[in-house]
């Protein structure tokens, strides 16, 4: 069975970069890597996604390895508001966006 | 910024009662979803809906659950006879159709408490 691996928890000092890793045991050529986060019990929030190139938006950067099985989400200057559970998901881009959540990484940003 | 809205934010109901959770997806979106999150557990997919019919459902979505798009803006989840174990946060989401790069937009959830 395909498996996604993320560390269960990480700490990051406020103002520093947070680097959250993710590994997929398998990923097909047309599956994208998506990242979502959930702050406390709020609705999950989309962060970024990519296929094989590195991506950057106003929230984060995404680094994807050449075999696409590993990715790293980078929050360049973590703030206390970034404390959340971060989910790495693989899915197909476009239209149908069923999200299958795992257990994610609980990021604690420390003052 | 467009958003998915859910009402009510908190619903308390007695076991065996029917509840309807309401969602207004983003206006140009055509895929709709319901998820639930039992306290302390992960977010679980319940059902997806497209073109006025269910496109996919999980094993959780049994006969006591139903979804409907009663008009052009609302998307509802009905639980016919609630059980204690239905207590959870229920999230509605929506996504665009025929867009190469898109994501799911989630509402803030309805906390359902069955007593």
PDB file of N, CA and C in Angstrom, chain A residues 32 34 36 38 40-46 49 87 93-103, chain B residues 31 33 35 37 42-43 45 48 55-56 89 91 95-96 99-104 106-108 111:
ATOM      1  N   UNK A  32       0.274  15.218  -8.153  1.00  0.00           N
ATOM      2  CA  UNK A  32       0.917  16.393  -7.599  1.00  0.00           C
ATOM      3  C   UNK A  32       1.121  16.196  -6.094  1.00  0.00           C
ATOM      4  N   UNK A  34       0.615  18.138  -2.733  1.00  0.00           N
ATOM      5  CA  UNK A  34      -0.103  19.263  -2.149  1.00  0.00           C
ATOM      6  C   UNK A  34       0.224  19.345  -0.662  1.00  0.00           C
ATOM      7  N   UNK A  36      -1.407  21.126   2.859  1.00  0.00           N
ATOM      8  CA  UNK A  36      -2.471  21.840   3.559  1.00  0.00           C
ATOM      9  C   UNK A  36      -2.054  21.970   5.024  1.00  0.00           C
ATOM     10  N   UNK A  38      -3.825  22.767   9.157  1.00  0.00           N
ATOM     11  CA  UNK A  38      -5.010  22.949   9.968  1.00  0.00           C
ATOM     12  C   UNK A  38      -4.582  23.608  11.267  1.00  0.00           C
ATOM     13  N   UNK A  40      -5.399  24.713  14.799  1.00  0.00           N
ATOM     14  CA  UNK A  40      -6.321  24.287  15.854  1.00  0.00           C
ATOM     15  C   UNK A  40      -7.424  23.437  15.231  1.00  0.00           C
ATOM     16  N   UNK A  41      -8.661  23.736  15.399  1.00  0.00           N
ATOM     17  CA  UNK A  41      -9.742  22.918  14.833  1.00  0.00           C
ATOM     18  C   UNK A  41     -10.427  23.631  13.679  1.00  0.00           C
ATOM     19  N   UNK A  42      -9.714  24.563  13.060  1.00  0.00           N
ATOM     20  CA  UNK A  42     -10.303  25.279  11.937  1.00  0.00           C
ATOM     21  C   UNK A  42     -10.322  24.401  10.688  1.00  0.00           C
ATOM     22  N   UNK A  43     -10.976  24.859   9.657  1.00  0.00           N
ATOM     23  CA  UNK A  43     -10.978  24.123   8.403  1.00  0.00           C
ATOM     24  C   UNK A  43      -9.589  24.087   7.790  1.00  0.00           C
ATOM     25  N   UNK A  44      -9.203  22.974   7.186  1.00  0.00           N
ATOM     26  CA  UNK A  44      -7.890  22.901   6.540  1.00  0.00           C
ATOM     27  C   UNK A  44      -7.714  24.009   5.505  1.00  0.00           C
ATOM     28  N   UNK A  45      -6.475  24.434   5.378  1.00  0.00           N
ATOM     29  CA  UNK A  45      -6.154  25.556   4.492  1.00  0.00           C
ATOM     30  C   UNK A  45      -5.089  25.118   3.506  1.00  0.00           C
ATOM     31  N   UNK A  46      -5.324  25.385   2.251  1.00  0.00           N
ATOM     32  CA  UNK A  46      -4.352  25.070   1.205  1.00  0.00           C
ATOM     33  C   UNK A  46      -3.126  25.969   1.366  1.00  0.00           C
ATOM     34  N   UNK A  49       1.219  23.699  -3.940  1.00  0.00           N
ATOM     35  CA  UNK A  49       1.355  22.381  -4.555  1.00  0.00           C
ATOM     36  C   UNK A  49       2.331  22.455  -5.715  1.00  0.00           C
ATOM     37  N   UNK A  87      -0.119  18.945   6.527  1.00  0.00           N
ATOM     38  CA  UNK A  87      -0.395  17.699   5.819  1.00  0.00           C
ATOM     39  C   UNK A  87       0.208  17.733   4.419  1.00  0.00           C
ATOM     40  N   UNK A  93      -4.075  17.216  -9.919  1.00  0.00           N
ATOM     41  CA  UNK A  93      -4.441  18.617  -9.986  1.00  0.00           C
ATOM     42  C   UNK A  93      -5.634  18.795 -10.908  1.00  0.00           C
ATOM     43  N   UNK A  94      -6.430  19.786 -10.626  1.00  0.00           N
ATOM     44  CA  UNK A  94      -7.530  20.100 -11.509  1.00  0.00           C
ATOM     45  C   UNK A  94      -8.831  19.494 -11.073  1.00  0.00           C
ATOM     46  N   UNK A  95      -9.898  20.288 -11.090  1.00  0.00           N
ATOM     47  CA  UNK A  95     -11.237  19.786 -10.884  1.00  0.00           C
ATOM     48  C   UNK A  95     -11.431  19.054  -9.561  1.00  0.00           C
ATOM     49  N   UNK A  96     -11.523  17.738  -9.641  1.00  0.00           N
ATOM     50  CA  UNK A  96     -11.824  16.922  -8.477  1.00  0.00           C
ATOM     51  C   UNK A  96     -10.670  16.974  -7.496  1.00  0.00           C
ATOM     52  N   UNK A  97     -10.964  17.417  -6.284  1.00  0.00           N
ATOM     53  CA  UNK A  97      -9.922  17.625  -5.287  1.00  0.00           C
ATOM     54  C   UNK A  97     -10.259  16.910  -3.990  1.00  0.00           C
ATOM     55  N   UNK A  98     -10.506  15.621  -4.081  1.00  0.00           N
ATOM     56  CA  UNK A  98     -10.679  14.857  -2.844  1.00  0.00           C
ATOM     57  C   UNK A  98      -9.335  14.843  -2.132  1.00  0.00           C
ATOM     58  N   UNK A  99      -9.338  15.233  -0.859  1.00  0.00           N
ATOM     59  CA  UNK A  99      -8.106  15.280  -0.076  1.00  0.00           C
ATOM     60  C   UNK A  99      -8.142  14.135   0.932  1.00  0.00           C
ATOM     61  N   UNK A 100      -7.128  13.296   0.902  1.00  0.00           N
ATOM     62  CA  UNK A 100      -7.021  12.212   1.877  1.00  0.00           C
ATOM     63  C   UNK A 100      -5.967  12.605   2.894  1.00  0.00           C
ATOM     64  N   UNK A 101      -6.411  12.940   4.087  1.00  0.00           N
ATOM     65  CA  UNK A 101      -5.507  13.424   5.119  1.00  0.00           C
ATOM     66  C   UNK A 101      -4.879  12.271   5.877  1.00  0.00           C
ATOM     67  N   UNK A 102      -3.585  12.425   6.175  1.00  0.00           N
ATOM     68  CA  UNK A 102      -2.909  11.517   7.087  1.00  0.00           C
ATOM     69  C   UNK A 102      -2.881  12.138   8.465  1.00  0.00           C
ATOM     70  N   UNK A 103      -1.865  11.812   9.210  1.00  0.00           N
ATOM     71  CA  UNK A 103      -1.742  12.365  10.567  1.00  0.00           C
ATOM     72  C   UNK A 103      -0.927  13.656  10.596  1.00  0.00           C
TER      73      UNK A 103
ATOM     74  N   UNK B  31     -17.442  21.114  -7.741  1.00  0.00           N
ATOM     75  CA  UNK B  31     -17.225  19.919  -6.917  1.00  0.00           C
ATOM     76  C   UNK B  31     -17.431  20.303  -5.463  1.00  0.00           C
ATOM     77  N   UNK B  33     -17.710  18.728  -1.273  1.00  0.00           N
ATOM     78  CA  UNK B  33     -17.250  17.624  -0.430  1.00  0.00           C
ATOM     79  C   UNK B  33     -17.706  17.840   1.014  1.00  0.00           C
ATOM     80  N   UNK B  35     -16.365  16.403   4.886  1.00  0.00           N
ATOM     81  CA  UNK B  35     -15.386  15.684   5.682  1.00  0.00           C
ATOM     82  C   UNK B  35     -15.837  15.760   7.126  1.00  0.00           C
ATOM     83  N   UNK B  37     -14.210  15.301  11.334  1.00  0.00           N
ATOM     84  CA  UNK B  37     -13.043  15.115  12.195  1.00  0.00           C
ATOM     85  C   UNK B  37     -13.532  14.891  13.616  1.00  0.00           C
ATOM     86  N   UNK B  42      -7.918  12.271  12.841  1.00  0.00           N
ATOM     87  CA  UNK B  42      -7.619  12.949  11.589  1.00  0.00           C
ATOM     88  C   UNK B  42      -8.891  13.292  10.811  1.00  0.00           C
ATOM     89  N   UNK B  43      -8.733  14.170   9.856  1.00  0.00           N
ATOM     90  CA  UNK B  43      -9.846  14.578   9.007  1.00  0.00           C
ATOM     91  C   UNK B  43     -10.146  13.439   8.034  1.00  0.00           C
ATOM     92  N   UNK B  45     -12.561  11.829   4.862  1.00  0.00           N
ATOM     93  CA  UNK B  45     -13.438  12.099   3.722  1.00  0.00           C
ATOM     94  C   UNK B  45     -14.757  11.359   3.904  1.00  0.00           C
ATOM     95  N   UNK B  48     -18.186  13.096  -1.971  1.00  0.00           N
ATOM     96  CA  UNK B  48     -18.027  14.170  -2.943  1.00  0.00           C
ATOM     97  C   UNK B  48     -19.253  14.192  -3.851  1.00  0.00           C
ATOM     98  N   UNK B  55     -20.363  11.542  -6.424  1.00  0.00           N
ATOM     99  CA  UNK B  55     -19.335  10.987  -7.301  1.00  0.00           C
ATOM    100  C   UNK B  55     -18.475   9.960  -6.568  1.00  0.00           C
ATOM    101  N   UNK B  56     -18.338  10.116  -5.266  1.00  0.00           N
ATOM    102  CA  UNK B  56     -17.557   9.162  -4.494  1.00  0.00           C
ATOM    103  C   UNK B  56     -18.001   9.254  -3.042  1.00  0.00           C
ATOM    104  N   UNK B  89     -16.454  17.446  14.228  1.00  0.00           N
ATOM    105  CA  UNK B  89     -16.467  18.644  13.372  1.00  0.00           C
ATOM    106  C   UNK B  89     -16.742  18.165  11.951  1.00  0.00           C
ATOM    107  N   UNK B  91     -16.685  19.366   8.052  1.00  0.00           N
ATOM    108  CA  UNK B  91     -16.169  20.401   7.154  1.00  0.00           C
ATOM    109  C   UNK B  91     -16.734  20.199   5.749  1.00  0.00           C
ATOM    110  N   UNK B  95     -14.333  22.819  -4.893  1.00  0.00           N
ATOM    111  CA  UNK B  95     -13.229  23.067  -5.822  1.00  0.00           C
ATOM    112  C   UNK B  95     -13.810  23.354  -7.199  1.00  0.00           C
ATOM    113  N   UNK B  96     -12.977  24.006  -8.013  1.00  0.00           N
ATOM    114  CA  UNK B  96     -13.412  24.388  -9.355  1.00  0.00           C
ATOM    115  C   UNK B  96     -13.404  23.182 -10.286  1.00  0.00           C
ATOM    116  N   UNK B  99     -10.112  23.086 -14.208  1.00  0.00           N
ATOM    117  CA  UNK B  99      -9.006  24.027 -14.021  1.00  0.00           C
ATOM    118  C   UNK B  99      -7.767  23.205 -13.740  1.00  0.00           C
ATOM    119  N   UNK B 100      -6.701  23.485 -14.436  1.00  0.00           N
ATOM    120  CA  UNK B 100      -5.535  22.612 -14.327  1.00  0.00           C
ATOM    121  C   UNK B 100      -4.837  22.734 -12.990  1.00  0.00           C
ATOM    122  N   UNK B 101      -4.869  23.882 -12.404  1.00  0.00           N
ATOM    123  CA  UNK B 101      -4.211  24.057 -11.114  1.00  0.00           C
ATOM    124  C   UNK B 101      -5.214  24.599 -10.138  1.00  0.00           C
ATOM    125  N   UNK B 102      -5.656  23.767  -9.257  1.00  0.00           N
ATOM    126  CA  UNK B 102      -6.663  24.218  -8.314  1.00  0.00           C
ATOM    127  C   UNK B 102      -6.455  23.525  -6.992  1.00  0.00           C
ATOM    128  N   UNK B 103      -7.226  23.953  -6.009  1.00  0.00           N
ATOM    129  CA  UNK B 103      -7.144  23.335  -4.695  1.00  0.00           C
ATOM    130  C   UNK B 103      -8.545  23.279  -4.103  1.00  0.00           C
ATOM    131  N   UNK B 104      -8.676  22.582  -2.996  1.00  0.00           N
ATOM    132  CA  UNK B 104      -9.940  22.534  -2.279  1.00  0.00           C
ATOM    133  C   UNK B 104      -9.972  23.662  -1.256  1.00  0.00           C
ATOM    134  N   UNK B 106     -11.863  24.927   2.097  1.00  0.00           N
ATOM    135  CA  UNK B 106     -12.632  24.377   3.203  1.00  0.00           C
ATOM    136  C   UNK B 106     -13.348  25.476   3.982  1.00  0.00           C
ATOM    137  N   UNK B 107     -14.536  25.141   4.491  1.00  0.00           N
ATOM    138  CA  UNK B 107     -15.217  26.019   5.421  1.00  0.00           C
ATOM    139  C   UNK B 107     -14.648  25.857   6.817  1.00  0.00           C
ATOM    140  N   UNK B 108     -15.158  26.650   7.733  1.00  0.00           N
ATOM    141  CA  UNK B 108     -14.660  26.637   9.104  1.00  0.00           C
ATOM    142  C   UNK B 108     -15.284  25.553   9.962  1.00  0.00           C
ATOM    143  N   UNK B 111     -19.490  22.195  14.418  1.00  0.00           N
ATOM    144  CA  UNK B 111     -19.247  21.234  15.506  1.00  0.00           C
ATOM    145  C   UNK B 111     -20.579  20.609  15.887  1.00  0.00           C
TER     146      UNK B 111
END
